[in-house]
Amino acid sequence: MSAGGFDVLKIRWSLGKMFFTLLALAELGAGQGEIETTTSSLAERIGCSQQTASRHLIELERAGLILRAVSKKGCRVKLTSTGLDVLKSVYISLRHVLEPAMPPYLLLKGVVFTGLGEGAYYVTREGYKRQFVEKLGFEPYPGTLNLRLMDEESLRARRELDYWPGIEIKGFEAEGRTFGPGKCFRAVVNNEVEAAVVIAHRTHYGPSVLELISPICLRERLGLRDGDVVQVKVFL
């Protein structure tokens, strides 16, 4: 469950009681911008001693979850993007536990476009191909179907995928270079063709693009051209 180069799950579970300090800071507005607070007021809010609140702030700063600066009234604090991602990952987990009626999949819509042409190279590397066969049960067609997500709901769903573990794809070294890790999710395209969404931890595309692999050429099977709209059901 990595996003932005760090493991959200490892950070989340290592926080322990400090998580509630992080949450309290977010409730005070530190997720939107810099706030001013004191260790005494923070201690009262989370129900601990002033010394404990002070220690939590120091540890959260060391972990890269907050930015902190001493001020005349106490300290100025702001959550970092990493701190926000930890909270978001907990929110998504709680949402799926407390709202069991939610479907175990996400729906995304995107417009087909011609990518950079690197998909065929990467999916045919033996280190990746072997893992796709073992973990997905198929050897991918040498290429990816690239979709540019077209609405806010699809963009939100794509961001949510960053916080789900998915199926791990390990990095490896070959051909004198390093091939990075990633993850994938089983999917169905237009309710009829088996596929998988691939999310590389390092990619030329931003979060507005979805890359899909399949045992067949999706463009040919579905008669797709650039500009066509495609629906993808991504299983969590």
mmCIF file of C-alpha atoms in Angstrom:
data_model
loop_
_atom_site.group_PDB
_atom_site.id
_atom_site.type_symbol
_atom_site.label_atom_id
_atom_site.label_comp_id
_atom_site.label_asym_id
_atom_site.label_seq_id
_atom_site.Cartn_x
_atom_site.Cartn_y
_atom_site.Cartn_z
ATOM 1 C CA MET A 1 0.000 0.000 0.000
ATOM 2 C CA SER A 2 2.447 2.556 -1.135
ATOM 3 C CA ALA A 3 1.880 6.086 -2.306
ATOM 4 C CA GLY A 4 4.368 8.790 -3.031
ATOM 5 C CA GLY A 5 7.324 6.536 -2.254
ATOM 6 C CA PHE A 6 6.427 5.396 1.283
ATOM 7 C CA ASP A 7 4.498 2.542 2.867
ATOM 8 C CA VAL A 8 1.332 3.975 4.412
ATOM 9 C CA LEU A 9 0.454 0.771 6.254
ATOM 10 C CA LYS A 10 3.818 0.526 8.018
ATOM 11 C CA ILE A 11 3.647 4.158 9.089
ATOM 12 C CA ARG A 12 0.022 3.826 10.153
ATOM 13 C CA TRP A 13 0.536 0.864 12.435
ATOM 14 C CA SER A 14 3.798 2.166 13.889
ATOM 15 C CA LEU A 15 2.063 5.334 15.093
ATOM 16 C CA GLY A 16 0.102 3.709 17.900
ATOM 17 C CA LYS A 17 -1.360 6.297 20.248
ATOM 18 C CA MET A 18 0.330 9.086 18.291
ATOM 19 C CA PHE A 19 -2.247 8.552 15.560
ATOM 20 C CA PHE A 20 -4.847 10.278 17.723
ATOM 21 C CA THR A 21 -2.528 13.251 18.103
ATOM 22 C CA LEU A 22 -2.232 13.416 14.328
ATOM 23 C CA LEU A 23 -6.021 13.192 14.043
ATOM 24 C CA ALA A 24 -6.498 15.914 16.657
ATOM 25 C CA LEU A 25 -4.185 18.234 14.725
ATOM 26 C CA ALA A 26 -6.188 17.587 11.560
ATOM 27 C CA GLU A 27 -9.415 18.359 13.438
ATOM 28 C CA LEU A 28 -7.893 21.672 14.492
ATOM 29 C CA GLY A 29 -7.251 22.528 10.847
ATOM 30 C CA ALA A 30 -3.613 21.496 10.403
ATOM 31 C CA GLY A 31 -4.545 19.457 7.343
ATOM 32 C CA GLN A 32 -5.625 22.580 5.450
ATOM 33 C CA GLY A 33 -2.932 24.962 6.635
ATOM 34 C CA GLU A 34 -0.684 26.002 9.480
ATOM 35 C CA ILE A 35 -2.274 26.264 12.928
ATOM 36 C CA GLU A 36 -0.986 27.572 16.243
ATOM 37 C CA THR A 37 -1.387 25.425 19.334
ATOM 38 C CA THR A 38 0.201 24.607 22.685
ATOM 39 C CA THR A 39 1.203 21.270 24.125
ATOM 40 C CA SER A 40 -1.094 21.877 27.094
ATOM 41 C CA SER A 41 -4.185 22.490 24.954
ATOM 42 C CA LEU A 42 -3.291 19.564 22.721
ATOM 43 C CA ALA A 43 -2.788 17.332 25.778
ATOM 44 C CA GLU A 44 -6.219 18.273 27.089
ATOM 45 C CA ARG A 45 -7.789 17.504 23.725
ATOM 46 C CA ILE A 46 -6.320 14.002 23.449
ATOM 47 C CA GLY A 47 -6.434 13.169 27.155
ATOM 48 C CA CYS A 48 -2.771 12.830 28.028
ATOM 49 C CA SER A 49 -0.034 14.699 29.870
ATOM 50 C CA GLN A 50 1.674 17.778 28.443
ATOM 51 C CA GLN A 51 4.936 15.832 28.287
ATOM 52 C CA THR A 52 3.286 13.088 26.251
ATOM 53 C CA ALA A 53 1.744 15.600 23.831
ATOM 54 C CA SER A 54 5.151 17.237 23.401
ATOM 55 C CA ARG A 55 6.778 13.870 22.733
ATOM 56 C CA HIS A 56 4.092 13.004 20.178
ATOM 57 C CA LEU A 57 4.750 16.225 18.283
ATOM 58 C CA ILE A 58 8.478 15.501 18.220
ATOM 59 C CA GLU A 59 7.932 11.939 16.966
ATOM 60 C CA LEU A 60 5.374 13.001 14.344
ATOM 61 C CA GLU A 61 7.837 15.558 13.048
ATOM 62 C CA ARG A 62 10.651 12.992 12.928
ATOM 63 C CA ALA A 63 8.378 10.655 10.979
ATOM 64 C CA GLY A 64 7.739 13.384 8.412
ATOM 65 C CA LEU A 65 4.022 13.564 9.185
ATOM 66 C CA ILE A 66 3.972 17.177 10.393
ATOM 67 C CA LEU A 67 5.942 20.382 10.012
ATOM 68 C CA ARG A 68 6.504 22.196 13.312
ATOM 69 C CA ALA A 69 8.008 25.504 14.380
ATOM 70 C CA VAL A 70 8.216 27.031 17.855
ATOM 71 C CA SER A 71 6.244 30.266 18.284
ATOM 72 C CA LYS A 72 5.702 32.753 21.107
ATOM 73 C CA LYS A 73 2.338 31.193 21.940
ATOM 74 C CA GLY A 74 3.438 27.586 21.596
ATOM 75 C CA CYS A 75 4.118 26.087 18.199
ATOM 76 C CA ARG A 76 2.922 26.281 14.616
ATOM 77 C CA VAL A 77 1.989 22.946 13.076
ATOM 78 C CA LYS A 78 0.951 21.729 9.653
ATOM 79 C CA LEU A 79 0.359 18.205 8.382
ATOM 80 C CA THR A 80 2.582 17.098 5.512
ATOM 81 C CA SER A 81 1.244 15.271 2.487
ATOM 82 C CA THR A 82 2.491 12.050 4.111
ATOM 83 C CA GLY A 83 0.504 12.807 7.265
ATOM 84 C CA LEU A 84 -2.616 13.452 5.205
ATOM 85 C CA ASP A 85 -2.109 10.192 3.310
ATOM 86 C CA VAL A 86 -1.960 8.244 6.574
ATOM 87 C CA LEU A 87 -5.290 9.745 7.655
ATOM 88 C CA LYS A 88 -6.824 9.047 4.250
ATOM 89 C CA SER A 89 -5.763 5.399 4.401
ATOM 90 C CA VAL A 90 -7.455 4.999 7.795
ATOM 91 C CA TYR A 91 -10.570 6.762 6.510
ATOM 92 C CA ILE A 92 -10.842 4.389 3.546
ATOM 93 C CA SER A 93 -10.407 1.324 5.772
ATOM 94 C CA LEU A 94 -13.046 2.534 8.242
ATOM 95 C CA ARG A 95 -15.414 3.446 5.460
ATOM 96 C CA HIS A 96 -15.367 -0.081 4.080
ATOM 97 C CA VAL A 97 -15.732 -1.621 7.547
ATOM 98 C CA LEU A 98 -18.582 0.633 8.670
ATOM 99 C CA GLU A 99 -20.370 0.725 5.327
ATOM 100 C CA PRO A 100 -20.535 -2.982 4.424
ATOM 101 C CA ALA A 101 -23.111 -2.320 1.711
ATOM 102 C CA MET A 102 -20.399 -0.709 -0.384
ATOM 103 C CA PRO A 103 -19.519 -2.844 -3.433
ATOM 104 C CA PRO A 104 -16.104 -4.563 -3.303
ATOM 105 C CA TYR A 105 -15.067 -2.718 -6.440
ATOM 106 C CA LEU A 106 -14.637 0.751 -7.868
ATOM 107 C CA LEU A 107 -16.006 2.000 -11.185
ATOM 108 C CA LEU A 108 -13.861 4.272 -13.313
ATOM 109 C CA LYS A 109 -14.494 5.807 -16.724
ATOM 110 C CA GLY A 110 -11.813 6.996 -19.071
ATOM 111 C CA VAL A 111 -11.056 8.011 -22.636
ATOM 112 C CA VAL A 112 -8.747 5.834 -24.714
ATOM 113 C CA PHE A 113 -5.530 7.509 -25.825
ATOM 114 C CA THR A 114 -2.248 6.439 -27.363
ATOM 115 C CA GLY A 115 0.452 6.350 -24.707
ATOM 116 C CA LEU A 116 4.210 6.711 -24.818
ATOM 117 C CA GLY A 117 4.684 3.222 -26.213
ATOM 118 C CA GLU A 118 6.565 1.912 -23.188
ATOM 119 C CA GLY A 119 3.874 -0.530 -22.062
ATOM 120 C CA ALA A 120 4.920 -3.286 -24.466
ATOM 121 C CA TYR A 121 8.519 -3.077 -23.259
ATOM 122 C CA TYR A 122 7.736 -3.293 -19.571
ATOM 123 C CA VAL A 123 5.050 -6.003 -19.592
ATOM 124 C CA THR A 124 7.298 -8.274 -21.643
ATOM 125 C CA ARG A 125 10.231 -8.072 -19.203
ATOM 126 C CA GLU A 126 10.615 -11.544 -17.762
ATOM 127 C CA GLY A 127 10.708 -10.279 -14.169
ATOM 128 C CA TYR A 128 7.287 -8.656 -14.577
ATOM 129 C CA LYS A 129 5.748 -11.200 -16.938
ATOM 130 C CA ARG A 130 6.509 -14.086 -14.592
ATOM 131 C CA GLN A 131 4.747 -12.307 -11.722
ATOM 132 C CA PHE A 132 1.710 -11.468 -13.839
ATOM 133 C CA VAL A 133 1.351 -15.133 -14.792
ATOM 134 C CA GLU A 134 1.788 -16.340 -11.195
ATOM 135 C CA LYS A 135 -0.427 -13.735 -9.533
ATOM 136 C CA LEU A 136 -3.027 -12.906 -12.190
ATOM 137 C CA GLY A 137 -3.160 -16.208 -14.023
ATOM 138 C CA PHE A 138 -2.462 -14.855 -17.485
ATOM 139 C CA GLU A 139 0.398 -13.720 -19.678
ATOM 140 C CA PRO A 140 -0.322 -10.149 -20.728
ATOM 141 C CA TYR A 141 -0.620 -9.024 -24.311
ATOM 142 C CA PRO A 142 2.531 -6.969 -25.086
ATOM 143 C CA GLY A 143 1.103 -3.537 -24.521
ATOM 144 C CA THR A 144 -1.213 -1.545 -22.259
ATOM 145 C CA LEU A 145 -4.565 0.136 -22.805
ATOM 146 C CA ASN A 146 -4.260 3.714 -21.594
ATOM 147 C CA LEU A 147 -7.257 5.649 -20.311
ATOM 148 C CA ARG A 148 -7.428 9.294 -19.353
ATOM 149 C CA LEU A 149 -9.957 9.514 -16.531
ATOM 150 C CA MET A 150 -12.828 11.779 -17.452
ATOM 151 C CA ASP A 151 -14.743 12.797 -14.328
ATOM 152 C CA GLU A 152 -14.148 13.689 -10.699
ATOM 153 C CA GLU A 153 -15.662 10.450 -9.404
ATOM 154 C CA SER A 154 -13.208 8.404 -11.479
ATOM 155 C CA LEU A 155 -10.295 10.565 -10.340
ATOM 156 C CA ARG A 156 -11.369 10.092 -6.717
ATOM 157 C CA ALA A 157 -11.590 6.323 -7.230
ATOM 158 C CA ARG A 158 -8.121 6.289 -8.816
ATOM 159 C CA ARG A 159 -6.697 8.137 -5.810
ATOM 160 C CA GLU A 160 -8.370 5.612 -3.532
ATOM 161 C CA LEU A 161 -6.492 2.783 -5.253
ATOM 162 C CA ASP A 162 -3.269 4.229 -3.876
ATOM 163 C CA TYR A 163 -4.398 3.238 -0.379
ATOM 164 C CA TRP A 164 -5.394 -0.340 -1.174
ATOM 165 C CA PRO A 165 -2.655 -2.998 -1.095
ATOM 166 C CA GLY A 166 -3.644 -4.647 -4.361
ATOM 167 C CA ILE A 167 -1.538 -7.482 -5.747
ATOM 168 C CA GLU A 168 2.138 -6.781 -5.150
ATOM 169 C CA ILE A 169 4.491 -6.666 -8.121
ATOM 170 C CA LYS A 170 8.075 -6.738 -6.917
ATOM 171 C CA GLY A 171 10.905 -4.795 -8.491
ATOM 172 C CA PHE A 172 13.995 -6.523 -9.849
ATOM 173 C CA GLU A 173 17.304 -5.941 -11.592
ATOM 174 C CA ALA A 174 17.958 -7.056 -15.157
ATOM 175 C CA GLU A 175 19.682 -5.866 -18.307
ATOM 176 C CA GLY A 176 21.972 -3.700 -16.210
ATOM 177 C CA ARG A 177 19.151 -1.592 -14.771
ATOM 178 C CA THR A 178 16.590 -1.558 -11.986
ATOM 179 C CA PHE A 179 12.913 -2.170 -12.681
ATOM 180 C CA GLY A 180 10.742 -0.664 -9.978
ATOM 181 C CA PRO A 181 7.955 -2.257 -7.932
ATOM 182 C CA GLY A 182 4.234 -1.681 -8.306
ATOM 183 C CA LYS A 183 0.884 -3.320 -7.751
ATOM 184 C CA CYS A 184 -2.145 -4.357 -9.737
ATOM 185 C CA PHE A 185 -5.859 -4.965 -9.320
ATOM 186 C CA ARG A 186 -8.068 -7.428 -11.165
ATOM 187 C CA ALA A 187 -10.552 -5.651 -13.391
ATOM 188 C CA VAL A 188 -13.219 -6.076 -16.052
ATOM 189 C CA VAL A 189 -13.405 -3.731 -19.034
ATOM 190 C CA ASN A 190 -16.847 -2.765 -20.364
ATOM 191 C CA ASN A 191 -18.349 -5.613 -18.314
ATOM 192 C CA GLU A 192 -16.971 -8.275 -20.632
ATOM 193 C CA VAL A 193 -13.175 -8.580 -20.862
ATOM 194 C CA GLU A 194 -10.787 -9.701 -18.120
ATOM 195 C CA ALA A 195 -7.976 -7.279 -17.393
ATOM 196 C CA ALA A 196 -5.862 -5.807 -14.622
ATOM 197 C CA VAL A 197 -5.046 -2.259 -13.625
ATOM 198 C CA VAL A 198 -1.310 -1.767 -13.170
ATOM 199 C CA ILE A 199 -0.006 0.981 -10.887
ATOM 200 C CA ALA A 200 3.732 1.562 -10.980
ATOM 201 C CA HIS A 201 5.291 3.357 -8.025
ATOM 202 C CA ARG A 202 7.333 5.298 -10.565
ATOM 203 C CA THR A 203 5.536 6.307 -13.734
ATOM 204 C CA HIS A 204 5.583 8.966 -16.422
ATOM 205 C CA TYR A 205 1.819 9.311 -16.053
ATOM 206 C CA GLY A 206 0.014 11.117 -13.276
ATOM 207 C CA PRO A 207 -3.001 9.887 -11.277
ATOM 208 C CA SER A 208 -5.364 10.943 -14.083
ATOM 209 C CA VAL A 209 -4.250 7.987 -16.221
ATOM 210 C CA LEU A 210 -5.193 4.329 -15.859
ATOM 211 C CA GLU A 211 -3.056 1.601 -17.453
ATOM 212 C CA LEU A 212 -4.547 -1.823 -18.151
ATOM 213 C CA ILE A 213 -3.098 -5.156 -19.175
ATOM 214 C CA SER A 214 -5.029 -8.162 -20.452
ATOM 215 C CA PRO A 215 -4.323 -11.583 -21.972
ATOM 216 C CA ILE A 216 -5.651 -10.171 -25.269
ATOM 217 C CA CYS A 217 -5.382 -6.909 -27.173
ATOM 218 C CA LEU A 218 -8.158 -4.827 -25.627
ATOM 219 C CA ARG A 219 -8.264 -2.369 -28.502
ATOM 220 C CA GLU A 220 -8.925 -5.156 -31.023
ATOM 221 C CA ARG A 221 -11.275 -7.184 -28.834
ATOM 222 C CA LEU A 222 -13.483 -4.184 -28.016
ATOM 223 C CA GLY A 223 -12.975 -2.304 -31.275
ATOM 224 C CA LEU A 224 -11.534 0.720 -29.461
ATOM 225 C CA ARG A 225 -10.027 3.848 -30.950
ATOM 226 C CA ASP A 226 -8.552 6.955 -29.390
ATOM 227 C CA GLY A 227 -11.353 9.045 -27.917
ATOM 228 C CA ASP A 228 -13.655 6.117 -27.096
ATOM 229 C CA VAL A 229 -15.064 5.986 -23.574
ATOM 230 C CA VAL A 230 -14.363 2.847 -21.536
ATOM 231 C CA GLN A 231 -15.728 1.703 -18.189
ATOM 232 C CA VAL A 232 -13.499 -0.298 -15.852
ATOM 233 C CA LYS A 233 -14.664 -2.234 -12.812
ATOM 234 C CA VAL A 234 -11.670 -2.544 -10.480
ATOM 235 C CA PHE A 235 -11.914 -5.219 -7.782
ATOM 236 C CA LEU A 236 -10.516 -4.403 -4.363
#
